[in-house]
């Protein structure tokens, strides 16, 4: 399964070994989805897509099989959100959820939103989106000839693998931290951040009550990967960022190694500490009130941030004083 990064736009062009390369109907559908993304303008509602029966059947097979594994293989944060998606976003085996409805749900939960994309993005562009709490999502679906394999991200990967955890505040903050670290970073550091993204947001594994659980979207949207990531057959290593960013990985085969995070908060802390090494003349900070990224590179910026933090601490102090022991 391919990641959403490490390549330029794919759009409707398919490689000769793609399962849908010789399928004219599928290629026309891919072009339609690509046109939607290319014509989309920020702030507009994401167009509704009417999926055909072949696409619905592919979704049905993937959704049905994966749903049987989540209770035993997915992390608790994923399991907690899944029923909310079923209730609020039309998550079921017979319906492919619409991106706008899912985006509205995420916005209410964590401030994240979805933006349609035609295919793969460059690492820098994709990571920059995360900094602004924007996740670039495809709308097309994999070819029905191979429903359990896709050579690039598709709507199954995005909606089943990624979306649930973007509704979790701790995971959303962890994801955004990787994006913030990418802003203004040199190209060699972007490559390291893309590798970090691969082993966390795509193929992350965490500890949960002494058991291994999946939180990476590449695991949660692939039956074979989901079973492999928590089995004893694959190699598990501790979550050390310096080791993660220098580890090579295969793109089109099952992952041979996974890095185990003790928790999202601990992983976020380690990423923040590591990202301080990135050579850039500023620090990036996301302002949730204006939904914009601010550069902390002047004394006045620092004073404003200190005052904002002081106000937050005052509110917290007031709340604590009112608590009854």
Short mmCIF file of C-alpha atoms in Angstrom, two decimals:
data_model
loop_
_atom_site.label_atom_id
_atom_site.label_comp_id
_atom_site.label_asym_id
_atom_site.label_seq_id
_atom_site.Cartn_x
_atom_site.Cartn_y
_atom_site.Cartn_z
CA UNK A 1 0.00 0.00 0.00
CA UNK A 2 1.39 3.38 -0.99
CA UNK A 3 1.52 6.39 1.27
CA UNK A 4 -0.05 9.76 0.57
CA UNK A 5 3.43 11.23 0.21
CA UNK A 6 6.76 10.69 -1.54
CA UNK A 7 5.53 11.38 -5.09
CA UNK A 8 4.00 14.07 -7.25
CA UNK A 9 0.39 14.21 -8.41
CA UNK A 10 -0.83 10.97 -9.94
CA UNK A 11 -4.27 12.02 -11.15
CA UNK A 12 -5.91 9.79 -13.73
CA UNK A 13 -2.68 8.50 -15.30
CA UNK A 14 -2.09 4.83 -14.45
CA UNK A 15 1.07 2.76 -14.70
CA UNK A 16 0.99 -0.25 -17.02
CA UNK A 17 1.01 -2.66 -14.05
CA UNK A 18 -1.96 -0.96 -12.38
CA UNK A 19 -4.97 -3.33 -12.02
CA UNK A 20 -7.18 -0.84 -13.89
CA UNK A 21 -4.75 0.06 -16.69
CA UNK A 22 -6.71 -1.73 -19.45
CA UNK A 23 -10.18 -0.96 -18.04
CA UNK A 24 -11.55 1.99 -20.03
CA UNK A 25 -14.54 2.48 -17.75
CA UNK A 26 -12.29 2.62 -14.69
CA UNK A 27 -9.90 5.05 -16.40
CA UNK A 28 -12.79 7.38 -17.29
CA UNK A 29 -13.97 7.29 -13.69
CA UNK A 30 -10.47 8.11 -12.47
CA UNK A 31 -10.38 11.11 -14.80
CA UNK A 32 -13.72 12.27 -13.42
CA UNK A 33 -12.40 12.10 -9.86
CA UNK A 34 -9.21 13.89 -10.89
CA UNK A 35 -11.24 16.69 -12.52
CA UNK A 36 -13.21 17.19 -9.30
CA UNK A 37 -10.00 17.65 -7.35
CA UNK A 38 -8.30 19.89 -9.92
CA UNK A 39 -11.36 22.17 -10.15
CA UNK A 40 -11.98 22.33 -6.40
CA UNK A 41 -11.47 25.72 -4.74
CA UNK A 42 -10.80 26.19 -1.05
CA UNK A 43 -13.93 27.11 0.87
CA UNK A 44 -16.34 25.47 -1.54
CA UNK A 45 -18.32 22.36 -0.51
CA UNK A 46 -16.64 19.18 -1.72
CA UNK A 47 -18.75 17.87 -4.63
CA UNK A 48 -20.97 14.85 -3.95
CA UNK A 49 -19.95 11.75 -5.89
CA UNK A 50 -22.38 9.11 -7.10
CA UNK A 51 -20.45 5.87 -6.96
CA UNK A 52 -21.37 3.13 -9.42
CA UNK A 53 -22.24 -0.44 -8.48
CA UNK A 54 -18.75 -1.79 -9.22
CA UNK A 55 -17.21 0.81 -6.90
CA UNK A 56 -19.78 0.09 -4.19
CA UNK A 57 -19.06 -3.64 -4.43
CA UNK A 58 -15.34 -3.04 -3.95
CA UNK A 59 -16.04 -0.85 -0.91
CA UNK A 60 -18.45 -3.50 0.42
CA UNK A 61 -15.78 -6.22 0.32
CA UNK A 62 -13.10 -4.09 1.95
CA UNK A 63 -15.38 -2.60 4.62
CA UNK A 64 -16.91 -5.94 5.60
CA UNK A 65 -13.62 -7.79 6.05
CA UNK A 66 -11.79 -5.02 7.88
CA UNK A 67 -14.68 -4.40 10.27
CA UNK A 68 -14.28 -7.90 11.70
CA UNK A 69 -10.66 -7.19 12.75
CA UNK A 70 -10.90 -3.78 14.40
CA UNK A 71 -12.05 -4.98 17.83
CA UNK A 72 -8.95 -7.14 18.25
CA UNK A 73 -6.37 -5.33 16.11
CA UNK A 74 -7.08 -1.58 16.23
CA UNK A 75 -6.11 0.80 19.05
CA UNK A 76 -8.79 1.93 21.52
CA UNK A 77 -8.83 5.47 20.13
CA UNK A 78 -9.80 4.07 16.73
CA UNK A 79 -12.39 1.73 18.25
CA UNK A 80 -13.96 4.60 20.19
CA UNK A 81 -14.45 6.76 17.10
CA UNK A 82 -15.60 4.05 14.69
CA UNK A 83 -19.22 3.84 16.00
CA UNK A 84 -19.46 7.64 15.86
CA UNK A 85 -18.62 7.52 12.15
CA UNK A 86 -21.24 4.83 11.64
CA UNK A 87 -23.79 7.03 13.41
CA UNK A 88 -22.87 10.41 11.91
CA UNK A 89 -21.15 9.85 8.57
CA UNK A 90 -22.94 6.95 6.83
CA UNK A 91 -20.15 4.46 7.51
CA UNK A 92 -21.59 1.11 6.46
CA UNK A 93 -20.88 -1.64 3.96
CA UNK A 94 -23.34 -0.37 1.36
CA UNK A 95 -22.43 3.33 1.31
CA UNK A 96 -19.18 5.13 0.52
CA UNK A 97 -19.26 8.21 2.77
CA UNK A 98 -19.11 11.64 1.15
CA UNK A 99 -15.98 13.69 1.92
CA UNK A 100 -17.86 16.87 2.86
CA UNK A 101 -19.96 15.15 5.49
CA UNK A 102 -16.89 13.45 6.95
CA UNK A 103 -14.96 16.73 6.84
CA UNK A 104 -17.72 18.49 8.79
CA UNK A 105 -17.57 15.76 11.43
CA UNK A 106 -13.78 16.08 11.78
CA UNK A 107 -14.02 19.86 11.99
CA UNK A 108 -16.37 19.56 14.95
CA UNK A 109 -14.12 16.99 16.67
CA UNK A 110 -10.58 18.33 16.22
CA UNK A 111 -10.57 21.16 13.70
CA UNK A 112 -9.22 18.93 10.93
CA UNK A 113 -10.81 19.08 7.49
CA UNK A 114 -10.58 17.15 4.24
CA UNK A 115 -9.58 18.52 0.87
CA UNK A 116 -10.01 16.52 -2.36
CA UNK A 117 -6.84 15.61 -4.22
CA UNK A 118 -6.34 13.91 -7.59
CA UNK A 119 -3.53 11.62 -6.47
CA UNK A 120 -0.18 11.64 -4.74
CA UNK A 121 1.35 14.87 -3.48
CA UNK A 122 4.95 15.84 -2.89
CA UNK A 123 6.07 15.19 0.68
CA UNK A 124 6.47 18.91 1.38
CA UNK A 125 2.96 19.82 0.17
CA UNK A 126 1.30 16.91 1.94
CA UNK A 127 3.02 17.58 5.28
CA UNK A 128 2.30 21.30 5.03
CA UNK A 129 -1.39 20.47 4.85
CA UNK A 130 -1.20 18.66 8.19
CA UNK A 131 0.31 21.79 9.77
CA UNK A 132 -2.95 23.61 8.92
CA UNK A 133 -5.07 20.64 10.06
CA UNK A 134 -5.91 19.79 6.46
CA UNK A 135 -5.79 16.22 5.18
CA UNK A 136 -5.67 15.75 1.41
CA UNK A 137 -8.00 12.91 0.51
CA UNK A 138 -8.68 11.01 -2.69
CA UNK A 139 -12.24 10.15 -3.76
CA UNK A 140 -11.57 7.37 -6.26
CA UNK A 141 -11.56 3.71 -5.24
CA UNK A 142 -9.17 0.88 -6.08
CA UNK A 143 -9.93 -1.41 -9.01
CA UNK A 144 -12.37 -4.23 -8.28
CA UNK A 145 -10.04 -6.89 -9.73
CA UNK A 146 -7.92 -6.57 -6.58
CA UNK A 147 -10.16 -5.23 -3.80
CA UNK A 148 -7.60 -5.92 -1.06
CA UNK A 149 -4.67 -4.24 -2.79
CA UNK A 150 -4.05 -0.72 -4.03
CA UNK A 151 -0.83 0.70 -5.51
CA UNK A 152 -1.80 4.20 -4.33
CA UNK A 153 -4.04 5.76 -1.66
CA UNK A 154 -7.76 5.49 -2.40
CA UNK A 155 -11.00 6.33 -0.64
CA UNK A 156 -10.87 3.06 1.36
CA UNK A 157 -7.43 3.96 2.67
CA UNK A 158 -8.44 7.53 3.48
CA UNK A 159 -11.88 7.01 5.04
CA UNK A 160 -11.26 3.71 6.82
CA UNK A 161 -7.58 4.08 7.64
CA UNK A 162 -7.00 7.79 8.27
CA UNK A 163 -10.26 9.52 9.16
CA UNK A 164 -11.17 7.77 12.45
CA UNK A 165 -8.03 8.88 14.27
CA UNK A 166 -8.12 12.42 12.91
CA UNK A 167 -11.24 12.69 15.10
CA UNK A 168 -9.12 11.94 18.20
CA UNK A 169 -7.60 15.13 19.73
CA UNK A 170 -4.32 13.51 20.85
CA UNK A 171 -3.69 11.84 17.49
CA UNK A 172 -4.72 14.99 15.61
CA UNK A 173 -2.18 17.01 17.62
CA UNK A 174 0.51 14.39 16.98
CA UNK A 175 -0.19 14.45 13.23
CA UNK A 176 -0.16 18.23 13.13
CA UNK A 177 3.18 18.35 14.95
CA UNK A 178 4.84 16.46 12.09
CA UNK A 179 3.30 18.95 9.67
CA UNK A 180 4.45 21.99 11.66
CA UNK A 181 7.97 20.58 11.79
CA UNK A 182 8.03 20.49 7.97
CA UNK A 183 7.39 24.21 7.43
CA UNK A 184 10.57 25.84 6.18
CA UNK A 185 12.60 22.66 6.62
CA UNK A 186 15.43 21.88 4.15
CA UNK A 187 14.80 19.12 1.60
CA UNK A 188 16.90 16.50 3.43
CA UNK A 189 14.85 17.08 6.58
CA UNK A 190 11.61 16.81 4.60
CA UNK A 191 12.77 13.34 3.57
CA UNK A 192 13.33 12.46 7.24
CA UNK A 193 9.89 13.79 8.17
CA UNK A 194 8.30 11.79 5.34
CA UNK A 195 9.96 8.66 6.75
CA UNK A 196 8.72 9.58 10.23
CA UNK A 197 5.21 9.99 8.81
CA UNK A 198 5.47 6.58 7.13
CA UNK A 199 6.33 4.73 10.34
CA UNK A 200 3.72 6.55 12.42
CA UNK A 201 0.64 7.96 10.68
CA UNK A 202 0.81 5.27 7.98
CA UNK A 203 2.22 2.20 9.72
CA UNK A 204 2.25 3.01 13.41
CA UNK A 205 1.82 0.45 16.19
CA UNK A 206 1.28 1.24 19.88
CA UNK A 207 1.14 -0.49 23.23
CA UNK A 208 -2.25 -0.97 24.84
CA UNK A 209 -2.47 -2.89 28.12
CA UNK A 210 0.64 -4.90 27.16
CA UNK A 211 -0.87 -5.77 23.76
CA UNK A 212 0.13 -4.41 20.39
CA UNK A 213 -2.51 -2.43 18.48
CA UNK A 214 -2.45 -0.66 15.11
CA UNK A 215 -2.95 3.06 14.69
CA UNK A 216 -1.37 3.59 11.26
CA UNK A 217 -3.76 4.04 8.33
CA UNK A 218 -1.76 1.68 6.11
CA UNK A 219 -2.34 -1.04 8.68
CA UNK A 220 -5.98 -0.23 9.43
CA UNK A 221 -6.99 -0.22 5.75
CA UNK A 222 -5.22 -3.47 4.77
CA UNK A 223 -6.23 -6.90 6.04
CA UNK A 224 -2.80 -8.43 5.44
CA UNK A 225 -0.96 -5.47 6.95
CA UNK A 226 -3.30 -5.33 9.95
CA UNK A 227 -2.63 -8.97 10.77
CA UNK A 228 1.10 -8.65 10.12
CA UNK A 229 1.75 -5.58 12.26
CA UNK A 230 0.76 -7.19 15.55
CA UNK A 231 2.01 -10.71 14.81
CA UNK A 232 5.30 -12.13 16.06
CA UNK A 233 6.47 -12.57 12.46
CA UNK A 234 7.27 -8.89 11.98
CA UNK A 235 10.08 -7.00 13.72
CA UNK A 236 9.16 -4.46 16.41
CA UNK A 237 11.47 -1.66 17.55
CA UNK A 238 11.11 1.03 20.25
CA UNK A 239 9.91 4.49 19.23
CA UNK A 240 13.18 6.40 18.83
CA UNK A 241 12.94 9.17 16.25
CA UNK A 242 16.64 9.15 15.30
CA UNK A 243 16.33 5.48 14.34
CA UNK A 244 12.97 5.89 12.61
CA UNK A 245 14.07 8.65 10.20
CA UNK A 246 17.04 6.63 8.90
CA UNK A 247 15.19 3.33 8.40
CA UNK A 248 14.46 2.32 4.77
CA UNK A 249 11.04 0.87 3.95
CA UNK A 250 9.28 -0.91 1.07
CA UNK A 251 6.39 0.93 -0.60
CA UNK A 252 4.54 -1.88 -2.41
CA UNK A 253 5.03 -4.84 -0.06
CA UNK A 254 4.14 -5.72 3.52
CA UNK A 255 6.24 -3.85 6.07
CA UNK A 256 9.02 -5.90 7.71
CA UNK A 257 9.49 -3.59 10.73
CA UNK A 258 7.31 -1.39 12.95
CA UNK A 259 8.17 1.16 15.64
CA UNK A 260 6.05 0.83 18.78
CA UNK A 261 4.84 4.05 20.43
CA UNK A 262 3.93 3.94 24.14
CA UNK A 263 1.20 6.55 23.54
CA UNK A 264 0.30 9.37 21.15
CA UNK A 265 1.34 11.98 23.72
CA UNK A 266 4.72 10.36 24.26
CA UNK A 267 5.27 10.07 20.52
CA UNK A 268 4.31 13.74 20.10
CA UNK A 269 6.77 14.76 22.84
CA UNK A 270 9.62 12.89 21.17
CA UNK A 271 8.77 14.35 17.75
CA UNK A 272 8.72 17.89 19.19
CA UNK A 273 12.10 17.37 20.88
CA UNK A 274 13.62 15.90 17.73
CA UNK A 275 12.20 18.63 15.46
CA UNK A 276 14.10 21.30 17.39
CA UNK A 277 17.19 20.12 15.49
CA UNK A 278 15.70 21.20 12.14
CA UNK A 279 17.72 24.17 10.86
CA UNK A 280 15.27 27.03 10.26
CA UNK A 281 15.17 30.63 11.50
CA UNK A 282 11.75 30.45 13.15
CA UNK A 283 9.36 28.35 15.19
CA UNK A 284 5.91 27.60 13.77
CA UNK A 285 2.81 27.77 15.98
CA UNK A 286 -0.78 26.97 15.02
CA UNK A 287 -3.39 29.44 16.21
CA UNK A 288 -6.69 27.53 16.56
CA UNK A 289 -8.69 30.77 16.84
CA UNK A 290 -7.61 32.10 13.44
CA UNK A 291 -6.92 28.64 12.00
CA UNK A 292 -3.58 29.87 10.75
CA UNK A 293 0.10 29.16 11.34
CA UNK A 294 2.08 31.91 13.04
CA UNK A 295 5.85 32.29 12.86
CA UNK A 296 7.44 32.90 16.26
CA UNK A 297 10.47 34.81 15.01
CA UNK A 298 10.14 38.22 16.67
CA UNK A 299 10.13 39.48 20.26
CA UNK A 300 6.57 40.78 19.81
CA UNK A 301 5.39 37.30 18.75
CA UNK A 302 6.93 35.78 21.86
CA UNK A 303 5.35 38.39 24.16
CA UNK A 304 1.92 37.79 22.62
CA UNK A 305 2.26 34.03 23.03
CA UNK A 306 3.35 34.42 26.67
CA UNK A 307 0.32 36.60 27.38
CA UNK A 308 -1.99 34.07 25.73
CA UNK A 309 -0.49 31.29 27.82
CA UNK A 310 -0.82 33.40 30.97
CA UNK A 311 -4.52 33.87 30.25
CA UNK A 312 -4.94 30.12 29.74
CA UNK A 313 -3.12 29.44 33.04
CA UNK A 314 -5.37 31.93 34.82
CA UNK A 315 -8.44 30.14 33.51
CA UNK A 316 -6.99 26.79 34.60
CA UNK A 317 -6.13 28.15 38.05
CA UNK A 318 -9.68 29.48 38.46
CA UNK A 319 -11.11 26.09 37.51
CA UNK A 320 -8.84 24.23 39.97
CA UNK A 321 -9.74 26.56 42.82
CA UNK A 322 -13.42 25.76 42.30
CA UNK A 323 -12.88 22.00 42.45
CA UNK A 324 -14.00 20.23 45.62
CA UNK A 325 -11.56 17.69 47.13
#
